[in-house]
Amino acid sequence: MSLTIIILLIILGLFLLILEFFVLPGVTFAGVGGALFIGAGIFMAYKNYGSVGGNTTLIATIVVALFVIVWSLRSGTWKKLMLTSAVDGQVEVKDDSAISVGDEGTAITRLNPVGKALVNGVTIEARCPGNFVDSNTRLEVTKVFKTYIIVKPKI
């Protein structure tokens, strides 16, 4: 084996590990393959060039890997990968006294099985389990929760 093949194996292994670390989530074939390529390159260096060549290859690989890790931490790579926007949305919470079981309302949107309903002048998320209800259908409230209600079509 030539020195070029050993160097290419180690470079390919480092590239696959970087790909695993920055792009692919979890433990994938890229990470395992990268470790195997690096290991194969170091093994071939020991086999073909003895302990001096193998130790030199091992130390060089560790130094290059540490350099890549330090470079990635200092270059702002993490800031490019992090989500920095804040979520400013809120959950719609209704007034507890505005709607109660037995109240009647109207479906604003189609409930299939979730949609919007107007009950006692309050627009709220309504769920109709097991049924699809068209808009403008009269509804009866069967259960009340903080953020939604359970309804059934009024017959």
Coordinates of N, CA and C in Angstrom, one line a residue:
M1 N 0.8 -1.2 0.0 CA 0.0 0.0 0.0 C 0.9 1.2 0.0
S2 N 0.5 2.2 -0.8 CA 1.3 3.4 -0.8 C 0.8 4.4 0.2
L3 N 1.7 5.4 0.5 CA 1.3 6.4 1.4 C 0.1 7.2 1.0
T4 N -0.1 7.4 -0.3 CA -1.2 8.1 -0.9 C -2.5 7.5 -0.4
I5 N -2.6 6.2 -0.5 CA -3.8 5.5 -0.2 C -4.1 5.6 1.3
I6 N -3.1 5.5 2.1 CA -3.3 5.7 3.6 C -3.8 7.1 3.9
I7 N -3.2 8.1 3.3 CA -3.6 9.5 3.5 C -5.0 9.7 3.0
L8 N -5.4 9.2 1.9 CA -6.7 9.3 1.4 C -7.8 8.6 2.3
L9 N -7.4 7.4 2.8 CA -8.3 6.8 3.7 C -8.6 7.6 5.0
I10 N -7.5 8.2 5.5 CA -7.7 9.0 6.7 C -8.4 10.3 6.4
I11 N -8.2 10.9 5.3 CA -8.9 12.2 4.9 C -10.4 11.8 4.7
L12 N -10.7 10.7 4.0 CA -12.0 10.3 3.8 C -12.7 10.0 5.1
G13 N -12.0 9.4 6.0 CA -12.6 9.1 7.3 C -12.9 10.3 8.1
L14 N -12.0 11.3 8.1 CA -12.2 12.6 8.8 C -13.4 13.3 8.2
F15 N -13.5 13.3 6.8 CA -14.6 14.0 6.2 C -15.9 13.3 6.6
L16 N -16.0 12.0 6.6 CA -17.2 11.3 7.0 C -17.6 11.6 8.4
L17 N -16.6 11.7 9.3 CA -16.9 12.0 10.7 C -17.4 13.5 10.8
I18 N -16.8 14.4 10.1 CA -17.3 15.8 10.1 C -18.7 15.8 9.6
L19 N -19.0 15.1 8.5 CA -20.3 15.0 7.9 C -21.3 14.5 9.0
E20 N -20.9 13.4 9.7 CA -21.7 12.9 10.8 C -22.0 13.9 11.9
F21 N -20.9 14.6 12.2 CA -21.0 15.5 13.4 C -21.9 16.7 13.1
F22 N -21.8 17.3 11.9 CA -22.5 18.5 11.6 C -23.7 18.4 10.8
V23 N -23.9 17.3 10.0 CA -25.0 17.3 9.1 C -26.0 16.1 9.5
L24 N -25.5 15.0 9.7 CA -26.4 13.8 9.9 C -26.6 13.6 11.4
P25 N -27.9 13.5 11.8 CA -28.2 13.3 13.2 C -28.0 11.8 13.7
G26 N -27.6 11.6 14.9 CA -27.5 10.3 15.4 C -26.2 9.6 14.9
V27 N -26.2 8.3 15.2 CA -25.1 7.4 14.7 C -25.5 6.8 13.4
T28 N -24.9 7.2 12.3 CA -25.2 6.7 11.0 C -24.0 6.0 10.4
F29 N -24.2 5.6 9.1 CA -23.2 4.9 8.4 C -22.0 5.8 8.2
A30 N -22.2 7.1 8.1 CA -21.1 8.0 7.8 C -20.2 8.0 9.0
G31 N -20.7 8.0 10.2 CA -19.8 8.0 11.4 C -19.1 6.7 11.6
V32 N -19.8 5.6 11.4 CA -19.2 4.3 11.5 C -18.2 4.1 10.4
G33 N -18.5 4.5 9.2 CA -17.6 4.4 8.1 C -16.4 5.3 8.2
G34 N -16.6 6.5 8.8 CA -15.4 7.4 9.0 C -14.5 6.8 10.0
A35 N -15.0 6.2 11.1 CA -14.1 5.6 12.1 C -13.4 4.4 11.5
L36 N -14.1 3.6 10.7 CA -13.4 2.5 10.0 C -12.4 2.9 9.0
F37 N -12.6 3.9 8.2 CA -11.6 4.4 7.3 C -10.4 4.9 8.0
I38 N -10.6 5.7 9.1 CA -9.4 6.2 9.9 C -8.7 5.0 10.5
G39 N -9.4 4.1 11.1 CA -8.7 2.9 11.6 C -8.0 2.1 10.6
A40 N -8.6 1.9 9.4 CA -7.9 1.2 8.3 C -6.6 1.9 7.9
G41 N -6.7 3.2 7.8 CA -5.5 4.0 7.4 C -4.4 3.9 8.4
I42 N -4.7 4.0 9.7 CA -3.7 3.8 10.7 C -3.2 2.4 10.7
F43 N -4.0 1.4 10.6 CA -3.6 0.0 10.6 C -2.6 -0.2 9.4
M44 N -3.0 0.3 8.2 CA -2.1 0.1 7.1 C -0.7 0.8 7.3
A45 N -0.8 1.9 7.9 CA 0.5 2.6 8.2 C 1.4 1.8 9.1
Y46 N 0.8 1.2 10.2 CA 1.6 0.3 11.0 C 2.1 -0.9 10.3
K47 N 1.2 -1.5 9.4 CA 1.6 -2.7 8.7 C 2.7 -2.4 7.7
N48 N 2.6 -1.3 7.0 CA 3.5 -1.1 5.9 C 4.8 -0.3 6.3
Y49 N 4.7 0.5 7.3 CA 5.8 1.4 7.7 C 6.3 1.1 9.1
G50 N 5.8 0.1 9.7 CA 6.3 -0.2 11.1 C 5.8 0.7 12.1
S51 N 6.4 0.6 13.3 CA 5.9 1.3 14.5 C 6.2 2.8 14.4
V52 N 7.3 3.2 13.8 CA 7.6 4.6 13.6 C 6.6 5.3 12.7
G53 N 6.3 4.7 11.5 CA 5.4 5.2 10.6 C 4.0 5.2 11.1
G54 N 3.6 4.1 11.8 CA 2.3 4.0 12.4 C 2.0 5.0 13.5
N55 N 3.0 5.2 14.4 CA 2.9 6.2 15.4 C 2.8 7.6 14.9
T56 N 3.6 7.9 13.8 CA 3.6 9.2 13.2 C 2.2 9.4 12.6
T57 N 1.7 8.4 11.9 CA 0.3 8.5 11.3 C -0.7 8.7 12.4
L58 N -0.6 8.0 13.5 CA -1.6 8.1 14.5 C -1.6 9.5 15.2
I59 N -0.4 10.0 15.5 CA -0.3 11.3 16.1 C -0.7 12.4 15.1
A60 N -0.4 12.3 13.9 CA -0.8 13.2 12.9 C -2.3 13.2 12.7
T61 N -2.9 12.1 12.8 CA -4.4 12.0 12.7 C -5.0 12.6 13.9
I62 N -4.5 12.4 15.1 CA -5.1 13.0 16.3 C -4.9 14.5 16.2
V63 N -3.8 15.0 15.8 CA -3.5 16.4 15.8 C -4.5 17.1 14.8
V64 N -4.6 16.5 13.6 CA -5.5 17.0 12.6 C -7.0 17.0 13.1
A65 N -7.4 15.9 13.7 CA -8.8 15.8 14.2 C -9.0 16.9 15.3
L66 N -8.0 17.1 16.2 CA -8.2 18.1 17.2 C -8.2 19.5 16.6
F67 N -7.4 19.8 15.6 CA -7.4 21.0 14.9 C -8.7 21.3 14.3
V68 N -9.3 20.3 13.6 CA -10.6 20.5 13.0 C -11.7 20.8 14.1
I69 N -11.6 20.1 15.2 CA -12.6 20.3 16.3 C -12.5 21.8 16.8
V70 N -11.2 22.2 17.1 CA -11.0 23.5 17.7 C -11.4 24.6 16.6
W71 N -11.1 24.4 15.4 CA -11.5 25.3 14.3 C -13.0 25.4 14.2
S72 N -13.7 24.3 14.3 CA -15.1 24.3 14.2 C -15.8 25.0 15.3
L73 N -15.2 24.9 16.5 CA -15.7 25.6 17.7 C -15.5 27.1 17.7
R74 N -14.4 27.5 17.2 CA -14.0 28.9 17.2 C -14.5 29.7 15.9
S75 N -14.8 29.0 14.9 CA -15.2 29.7 13.6 C -16.6 30.2 13.6
G76 N -17.4 29.9 14.6 CA -18.8 30.4 14.6 C -19.7 29.3 13.9
T77 N -19.2 28.2 13.6 CA -19.9 27.1 13.0 C -21.2 26.8 13.8
W78 N -21.1 26.7 15.1 CA -22.2 26.4 15.9 C -23.3 27.5 15.9
K79 N -22.9 28.7 15.7 CA -23.9 29.8 15.7 C -24.7 29.7 14.4
K80 N -24.0 29.2 13.3 CA -24.7 29.0 12.1 C -25.7 27.8 12.1
L81 N -25.4 26.9 13.0 CA -26.3 25.7 13.1 C -27.4 25.9 14.2
M82 N -27.3 26.8 15.1 CA -28.2 27.0 16.1 C -29.4 27.8 15.7
L83 N -30.6 27.5 16.2 CA -31.8 28.3 16.0 C -31.8 29.4 17.0
T84 N -31.8 30.6 16.5 CA -31.7 31.8 17.5 C -33.0 32.6 17.5
S85 N -34.0 32.2 16.7 CA -35.2 33.0 16.8 C -36.1 32.5 18.0
A86 N -36.8 33.5 18.5 CA -37.7 33.2 19.7 C -39.1 32.9 19.2
V87 N -39.7 32.0 19.9 CA -41.1 31.7 19.6 C -42.0 32.6 20.4
D88 N -42.8 33.4 19.7 CA -43.6 34.4 20.5 C -45.1 34.0 20.3
G89 N -45.4 32.9 19.9 CA -46.8 32.4 19.8 C -47.4 32.1 21.1
Q90 N -48.7 32.1 21.2 CA -49.3 31.8 22.5 C -50.5 30.9 22.2
V91 N -50.8 30.1 23.2 CA -52.0 29.2 23.2 C -53.2 30.0 23.5
E92 N -54.2 29.8 22.8 CA -55.5 30.6 23.0 C -56.2 30.0 24.2
V93 N -56.3 30.7 25.3 CA -56.9 30.2 26.5 C -58.2 31.0 26.6
K94 N -59.3 30.3 26.8 CA -60.6 30.9 26.9 C -61.0 31.2 28.4
D95 N -61.9 32.1 28.5 CA -62.4 32.4 29.9 C -63.3 31.2 30.3
D96 N -63.0 30.7 31.5 CA -63.6 29.5 32.0 C -65.1 29.7 32.2
S97 N -65.6 30.9 32.4 CA -67.0 31.0 32.7 C -67.8 31.3 31.4
A98 N -67.1 31.5 30.2 CA -67.8 31.9 29.0 C -68.6 30.7 28.4
I99 N -68.0 29.5 28.5 CA -68.6 28.3 27.8 C -68.8 27.2 28.8
S100 N -69.9 26.6 28.8 CA -70.1 25.4 29.7 C -70.8 24.3 29.0
V101 N -70.8 23.1 29.6 CA -71.5 22.0 29.0 C -72.9 22.2 28.7
G102 N -73.4 21.9 27.5 CA -74.8 22.1 27.2 C -75.0 23.3 26.4
D103 N -74.1 24.3 26.3 CA -74.2 25.5 25.5 C -74.3 25.1 24.0
E104 N -74.9 25.9 23.2 CA -75.0 25.7 21.8 C -74.2 26.8 21.1
G105 N -73.7 26.3 19.9 CA -73.0 27.3 19.0 C -73.1 26.8 17.6
T106 N -72.2 27.4 16.8 CA -72.2 27.2 15.3 C -70.8 26.9 14.9
A107 N -70.6 25.9 14.0 CA -69.3 25.6 13.4 C -68.9 26.7 12.5
I108 N -67.8 27.4 12.7 CA -67.3 28.4 11.8 C -66.6 27.8 10.6
T109 N -65.8 26.8 10.9 CA -65.1 26.0 9.8 C -65.6 24.6 9.9
R110 N -65.2 23.8 8.9 CA -65.6 22.4 8.9 C -64.8 21.7 10.0
L111 N -65.5 20.9 10.8 CA -64.8 20.1 11.9 C -64.6 18.7 11.3
N112 N -63.3 18.5 11.0 CA -63.0 17.2 10.4 C -61.7 16.6 11.1
P113 N -61.8 16.1 12.3 CA -62.7 16.4 13.3 C -62.4 17.6 14.2
V114 N -61.4 18.4 13.8 CA -61.1 19.6 14.5 C -61.3 20.8 13.7
G115 N -61.8 21.9 14.3 CA -62.0 23.2 13.6 C -62.4 24.3 14.5
K116 N -62.9 25.3 14.1 CA -63.3 26.5 14.9 C -64.8 26.5 15.0
A117 N -65.3 26.9 16.2 CA -66.7 27.1 16.5 C -66.9 28.4 17.3
L118 N -68.1 28.9 17.1 CA -68.5 30.1 17.8 C -69.6 29.7 18.8
V119 N -69.2 29.8 20.1 CA -70.1 29.5 21.2 C -70.2 30.7 22.2
N120 N -71.4 31.2 22.4 CA -71.6 32.3 23.3 C -70.7 33.5 23.0
G121 N -70.6 33.8 21.7 CA -69.8 34.9 21.2 C -68.3 34.7 21.3
V122 N -67.8 33.5 21.7 CA -66.4 33.2 21.8 C -66.0 32.2 20.7
T123 N -65.0 32.6 19.9 CA -64.4 31.6 18.9 C -63.4 30.8 19.6
I124 N -63.6 29.4 19.4 CA -62.7 28.5 20.1 C -62.5 27.3 19.3
E125 N -61.4 26.6 19.5 CA -61.2 25.3 18.8 C -62.2 24.3 19.3
A126 N -62.8 23.6 18.3 CA -63.8 22.6 18.7 C -63.4 21.3 18.0
R127 N -63.6 20.2 18.8 CA -63.3 18.9 18.3 C -64.6 18.1 18.3
C128 N -64.8 17.3 17.3 CA -66.0 16.5 17.2 C -65.6 15.1 16.9
P129 N -65.3 14.3 17.9 CA -64.7 12.9 17.7 C -65.6 12.0 16.9
G130 N -65.0 11.4 15.9 CA -65.8 10.4 15.1 C -66.7 11.0 14.0
N131 N -66.9 12.3 14.0 CA -67.8 12.9 13.0 C -67.1 14.0 12.2
F132 N -67.5 14.2 11.0 CA -67.1 15.4 10.2 C -68.3 16.3 10.1
V133 N -68.2 17.5 10.5 CA -69.3 18.5 10.6 C -69.0 19.6 9.7
D134 N -69.9 20.0 8.8 CA -69.8 21.1 7.9 C -69.9 22.4 8.6
S135 N -69.4 23.5 8.0 CA -69.5 24.8 8.6 C -71.0 25.2 8.7
N136 N -71.3 26.1 9.6 CA -72.6 26.7 9.8 C -73.6 25.6 10.3
T137 N -73.1 24.5 10.9 CA -73.9 23.5 11.5 C -74.1 23.8 13.0
R138 N -75.3 23.7 13.6 CA -75.5 23.9 15.0 C -74.8 22.8 15.8
L139 N -74.2 23.2 16.9 CA -73.4 22.3 17.7 C -73.8 22.4 19.2
E140 N -73.6 21.3 19.9 CA -73.8 21.3 21.4 C -72.5 20.9 22.1
V141 N -72.2 21.7 23.1 CA -70.9 21.4 23.8 C -71.1 20.2 24.8
T142 N -70.2 19.2 24.7 CA -70.3 18.1 25.6 C -69.2 18.1 26.7
K143 N -68.1 18.7 26.4 CA -67.0 18.8 27.3 C -66.2 20.1 27.1
V144 N -65.7 20.6 28.2 CA -65.0 21.9 28.1 C -63.6 21.7 28.7
F145 N -62.6 22.1 27.9 CA -61.2 22.2 28.4 C -60.7 23.6 28.3
K146 N -59.5 23.8 28.8 CA -58.9 25.2 28.8 C -58.7 25.8 27.4
T147 N -58.3 24.9 26.4 CA -58.0 25.5 25.1 C -58.9 25.0 24.0
Y148 N -59.8 24.1 24.3 CA -60.7 23.6 23.2 C -61.9 23.0 23.9
I149 N -62.9 22.7 23.1 CA -64.2 22.1 23.5 C -64.5 20.9 22.7
I150 N -65.2 19.9 23.3 CA -65.7 18.8 22.6 C -67.2 19.0 22.3
V151 N -67.6 18.8 21.0 CA -68.9 19.1 20.6 C -69.5 17.9 19.8
K152 N -70.9 18.0 19.7 CA -71.6 17.1 18.8 C -72.6 17.9 18.0
P153 N -72.9 17.4 16.9 CA -74.0 18.1 16.1 C -75.3 18.2 16.8
K154 N -75.9 19.3 16.8 CA -77.3 19.5 17.4 C -78.3 18.9 16.5
I155 N -79.1 18.0 17.0 CA -80.1 17.3 16.2 C -81.5 17.8 16.6

